[in-house]
């Protein structure tokens, strides 16, 4: 029998993320001010109720295969606790299949919900949350900023994921162009070669190092710092509209990159005022309709805002 009191309620909020940021493939990630919100209530064992509204509401399952439910169960199993019955109410704002970390956000939402449900019994600390999220997601570049906010550097040391959170310079102003079409992460990753030329690897090492400096200290270096030779060119054939927009924006000085696996485009503008100029460039560059989201860097990451106990 579950030790979670029936009626305990947890409210979780998790930001969107953009991974890679150009040269930082599978390593760098940025939390953005678009949020999925999840309310989870503990029910009697065996019950499962799921309500979803917003992004992906028509396509996500309403059974135990729902990714949030899977993540909650994964956390409970990891600490040897029985999962209670669950009522989920998900309000999804992060676009699905657009390279903004929606699956990572779902995993983090479930793990943070488990943390809240288990409060007073088991403490899921930051290291444990990152480990569980990475095991589920496969790599830590999206889940680290979703958990901790800000700019994160993620790596694996002796099989254990690690992260370092950095504060982004206040002059950096994110802008995301979101198309109507989607892109499969697995398809995008399949387009990359298993080996790359040595000079391309060295190129990306230099740009990744420069990008940390640009994002934290010197936004004027962002255009040079976001150059990449490891993944974007290889994926361009599957996302011609995305590639066209990235090239058009970079040609006039904007630090534009593919957001995650795409097809959204992230612009790291060196000041809020320049974002309107980027929108005008996008309107001229392609016939594809793009939704322009003028965002901030989220600095908190995922939060468990409250939990309460009562009866249902």
C-alpha positions in Angstrom: 0.0 0.0 0.0 1.2 3.5 -0.8 2.4 5.7 2.1 1.3 8.9 0.3 -1.8 10.3 2.0 -4.9 10.3 -0.1 -5.6 13.8 -1.1 -2.1 15.1 -1.1 -1.8 17.6 -4.0 1.3 18.8 -5.8 1.6 21.7 -8.2 4.5 21.6 -10.5 5.8 24.2 -13.1 8.5 23.4 -15.6 10.1 25.7 -18.2 10.7 25.0 -21.9 14.3 24.5 -22.9 16.5 25.0 -25.9 19.4 22.6 -26.2 22.7 22.8 -28.2 22.6 26.6 -28.7 24.5 26.0 -31.9 27.9 24.5 -31.1 27.2 23.0 -27.7 25.8 19.7 -29.0 24.3 17.5 -26.3 26.0 19.7 -23.7 24.5 23.2 -23.4 20.9 24.1 -22.6 18.9 27.2 -21.8 15.7 27.5 -19.8 13.0 29.7 -21.4 10.0 31.5 -19.9 7.3 29.2 -21.4 5.9 26.7 -18.8 3.9 23.5 -18.5 1.9 23.3 -15.3 0.9 20.1 -13.7 -1.4 19.3 -10.7 -1.2 15.8 -9.3 -3.4 14.5 -6.5 -2.9 11.2 -4.7 -5.9 8.9 -4.9 -6.8 5.5 -3.6 -4.5 2.8 -5.1 -5.4 1.6 -8.6 -7.1 4.8 -9.7 -5.8 6.9 -12.6 -7.5 10.0 -13.9 -5.8 12.2 -16.5 -6.9 15.6 -17.9 -4.9 17.4 -20.5 -5.4 20.8 -22.1 -3.3 22.9 -24.4 -0.4 21.7 -26.5 -0.7 18.1 -27.5 -4.0 17.6 -25.8 -5.5 15.7 -28.7 -2.5 13.3 -29.1 -1.2 12.3 -25.6 -2.4 9.1 -24.0 -4.8 9.1 -21.0 -3.5 5.9 -19.5 -0.4 4.7 -17.6 1.7 5.2 -20.8 1.4 9.0 -20.3 5.0 10.3 -20.0 4.3 12.1 -16.7 2.8 9.0 -15.1 5.8 7.0 -16.4 8.2 9.4 -14.7 6.3 9.4 -11.4 6.4 5.6 -11.4 10.0 5.6 -12.3 10.9 7.8 -9.3 8.7 5.7 -6.9 10.3 2.5 -8.2 13.8 4.0 -7.7 13.2 4.7 -4.0 11.3 1.5 -3.4 7.9 3.0 -2.8 4.5 2.0 -4.1 2.8 4.5 -6.4 -0.6 5.8 -5.1 -3.6 6.3 -7.4 -3.1 9.5 -9.3 -5.2 12.3 -10.7 -3.3 14.4 -13.2 -4.3 17.8 -14.6 -1.8 19.0 -17.2 -1.9 22.5 -18.8 0.6 22.3 -21.6 2.0 25.5 -23.1 5.4 24.2 -24.4 4.9 23.3 -28.1 5.3 19.6 -28.9 7.8 18.3 -31.4 9.3 21.7 -32.1 12.7 21.5 -30.4 11.7 23.2 -27.1 12.1 20.3 -24.7 8.5 19.2 -24.3 9.4 15.6 -23.6 12.1 16.6 -21.1 9.7 18.9 -19.4 7.2 16.1 -19.1 9.8 13.8 -17.5 10.9 16.6 -15.1 7.3 17.4 -14.3 6.7 13.8 -13.3 9.9 13.5 -11.2 9.1 16.8 -9.4 5.6 15.6 -8.8 7.0 12.5 -7.2 9.3 14.6 -5.1 6.3 16.5 -3.7 4.2 13.4 -3.2 7.1 11.8 -1.3 7.8 14.8 0.9 8.3 13.8 4.5 9.2 10.3 3.5 12.0 10.3 0.9 14.0 13.3 -0.3 14.7 13.3 -4.0 17.7 15.6 -4.1 19.0 17.5 -7.1 21.6 14.8 -8.0 19.0 12.1 -7.9 16.5 14.1 -10.0 19.1 14.8 -12.6 20.2 11.1 -12.7 16.6 9.8 -13.0 15.7 12.4 -15.7 18.8 11.6 -17.7 18.1 7.8 -17.5 14.6 8.5 -18.9 15.5 11.1 -21.5 18.8 9.6 -22.7 21.0 12.7 -22.3 21.0 15.6 -19.8 21.1 18.7 -22.1 17.4 19.4 -21.9 16.5 18.0 -18.5 19.3 20.0 -16.7 17.9 23.5 -17.6 14.4 22.2 -17.1 15.3 21.2 -13.5 17.6 24.0 -12.5 16.9 27.0 -14.9 19.4 29.4 -16.5 22.2 28.3 -18.8 23.4 24.8 -18.0 26.5 22.8 -18.9 25.8 19.1 -18.6 28.2 16.2 -18.8 28.5 12.6 -17.7 31.3 11.6 -15.3 31.8 7.9 -14.6 28.2 7.2 -15.7 26.7 9.9 -13.5 25.2 13.1 -15.1 26.6 16.4 -13.7 25.7 20.0 -14.4 26.8 23.5 -13.8 24.3 26.3 -13.8 25.4 29.8 -15.0 23.6 33.1 -15.0 23.0 34.7 -18.4 24.0 38.3 -19.1 21.0 40.6 -18.8 21.7 41.9 -22.3 20.8 38.5 -23.9 17.3 38.5 -25.2 15.9 35.2 -26.4 13.5 35.0 -29.3 12.0 31.8 -30.6 10.4 31.3 -34.0 8.0 28.3 -33.9 6.6 26.8 -37.1 3.4 24.8 -37.5 5.3 21.7 -38.6 7.1 19.3 -36.3 10.3 17.4 -36.3 11.2 14.0 -34.8 14.2 14.1 -32.5 15.2 10.6 -33.5 15.0 11.4 -37.2 17.1 14.5 -36.7 19.7 12.6 -34.8 19.8 9.9 -37.5 21.0 12.4 -40.1 24.3 13.1 -38.3 27.4 11.1 -39.2 29.1 8.9 -36.6 32.4 10.6 -37.3 33.3 14.2 -38.2 36.5 15.8 -39.5 39.0 16.8 -36.8 38.9 20.4 -37.9 35.1 20.5 -37.4 35.5 19.1 -33.9 38.1 21.7 -33.0 36.0 24.4 -34.5 33.1 23.4 -32.3 35.2 23.2 -29.2 36.4 26.8 -29.8 32.9 28.1 -30.4 31.4 26.3 -27.4 34.0 27.9 -25.1 33.4 31.3 -26.7 29.6 30.8 -26.3 29.9 30.5 -22.5 31.8 33.9 -22.5 29.3 35.4 -24.9 26.2 34.3 -22.9 27.6 35.3 -19.5 29.8 38.3 -20.2 30.0 39.5 -23.8 26.7 39.3 -25.8 28.4 41.2 -28.7 30.2 37.9 -29.4 27.1 35.8 -29.8 27.1 35.7 -33.6 30.6 34.2 -33.9 30.0 32.0 -30.8 26.9 30.3 -32.2 28.6 28.9 -35.3 28.4 25.1 -35.6 29.8 22.4 -37.8 28.7 19.2 -35.9 24.9 18.9 -36.5 23.0 21.8 -38.0 24.3 21.4 -41.6 23.6 17.6 -41.6 20.0 18.2 -40.4 19.3 21.0 -42.8 18.0 18.7 -45.5 15.1 17.6 -43.3 14.2 21.2 -42.3 14.8 23.4 -45.4 12.5 26.2 -44.1 14.3 26.2 -40.7 17.7 26.3 -42.5 16.6 29.1 -44.7 15.4 31.2 -41.7 18.6 30.5 -39.7 20.8 31.6 -42.7 18.7 34.7 -43.4 18.9 35.9 -39.8 22.6 35.1 -39.5 23.3 37.0 -42.8 22.2 40.2 -41.2 24.0 39.7 -37.8 21.5 37.7 -35.6 22.8 34.8 -33.6 20.2 32.3 -34.9 20.4 28.6 -34.3 18.2 25.5 -34.6 16.5 25.0 -31.2 17.3 21.5 -30.0 16.5 19.0 -32.8 14.3 21.7 -34.5 12.4 22.8 -36.3 12.0 26.0 -34.1 14.7 28.7 -34.5 16.3 30.3 -31.4 17.7 33.8 -31.7 20.0 35.1 -29.0 19.6 38.8 -29.6 22.1 41.2 -27.9 19.3 43.4 -26.5 15.5 43.3 -26.3 15.0 46.0 -28.9 16.7 44.0 -31.7 14.1 41.3 -31.6 11.6 43.3 -33.6 14.2 43.6 -36.3 14.6 39.9 -36.3 10.8 39.4 -36.7 10.9 41.7 -39.7 13.7 39.7 -41.2 11.8 36.4 -40.7 8.7 37.9 -42.4 10.7 38.6 -45.5 12.9 35.5 -45.5 10.4 32.7 -46.0 6.8 32.0 -46.9 6.4 29.7 -43.8 4.4 31.2 -41.0 6.4 31.5 -37.8 5.0 32.3 -34.4 7.5 34.7 -32.7 7.8 34.2 -29.0 9.7 37.0 -27.2 10.9 35.3 -24.1 13.2 35.7 -21.0 15.7 33.3 -19.6 14.0 31.3 -16.8 16.3 31.3 -13.8 14.4 29.1 -11.4 13.9 25.9 -13.3 11.2 23.4 -12.3 9.4 24.2 -9.1 7.1 22.3 -6.7 5.0 25.3 -5.8 2.9 23.7 -3.0 1.5 20.5 -1.7 -1.5 20.0 0.5 -3.4 17.1 2.1 -7.1 16.6 2.2 -9.7 14.1 1.1 -11.1 13.3 -2.3 
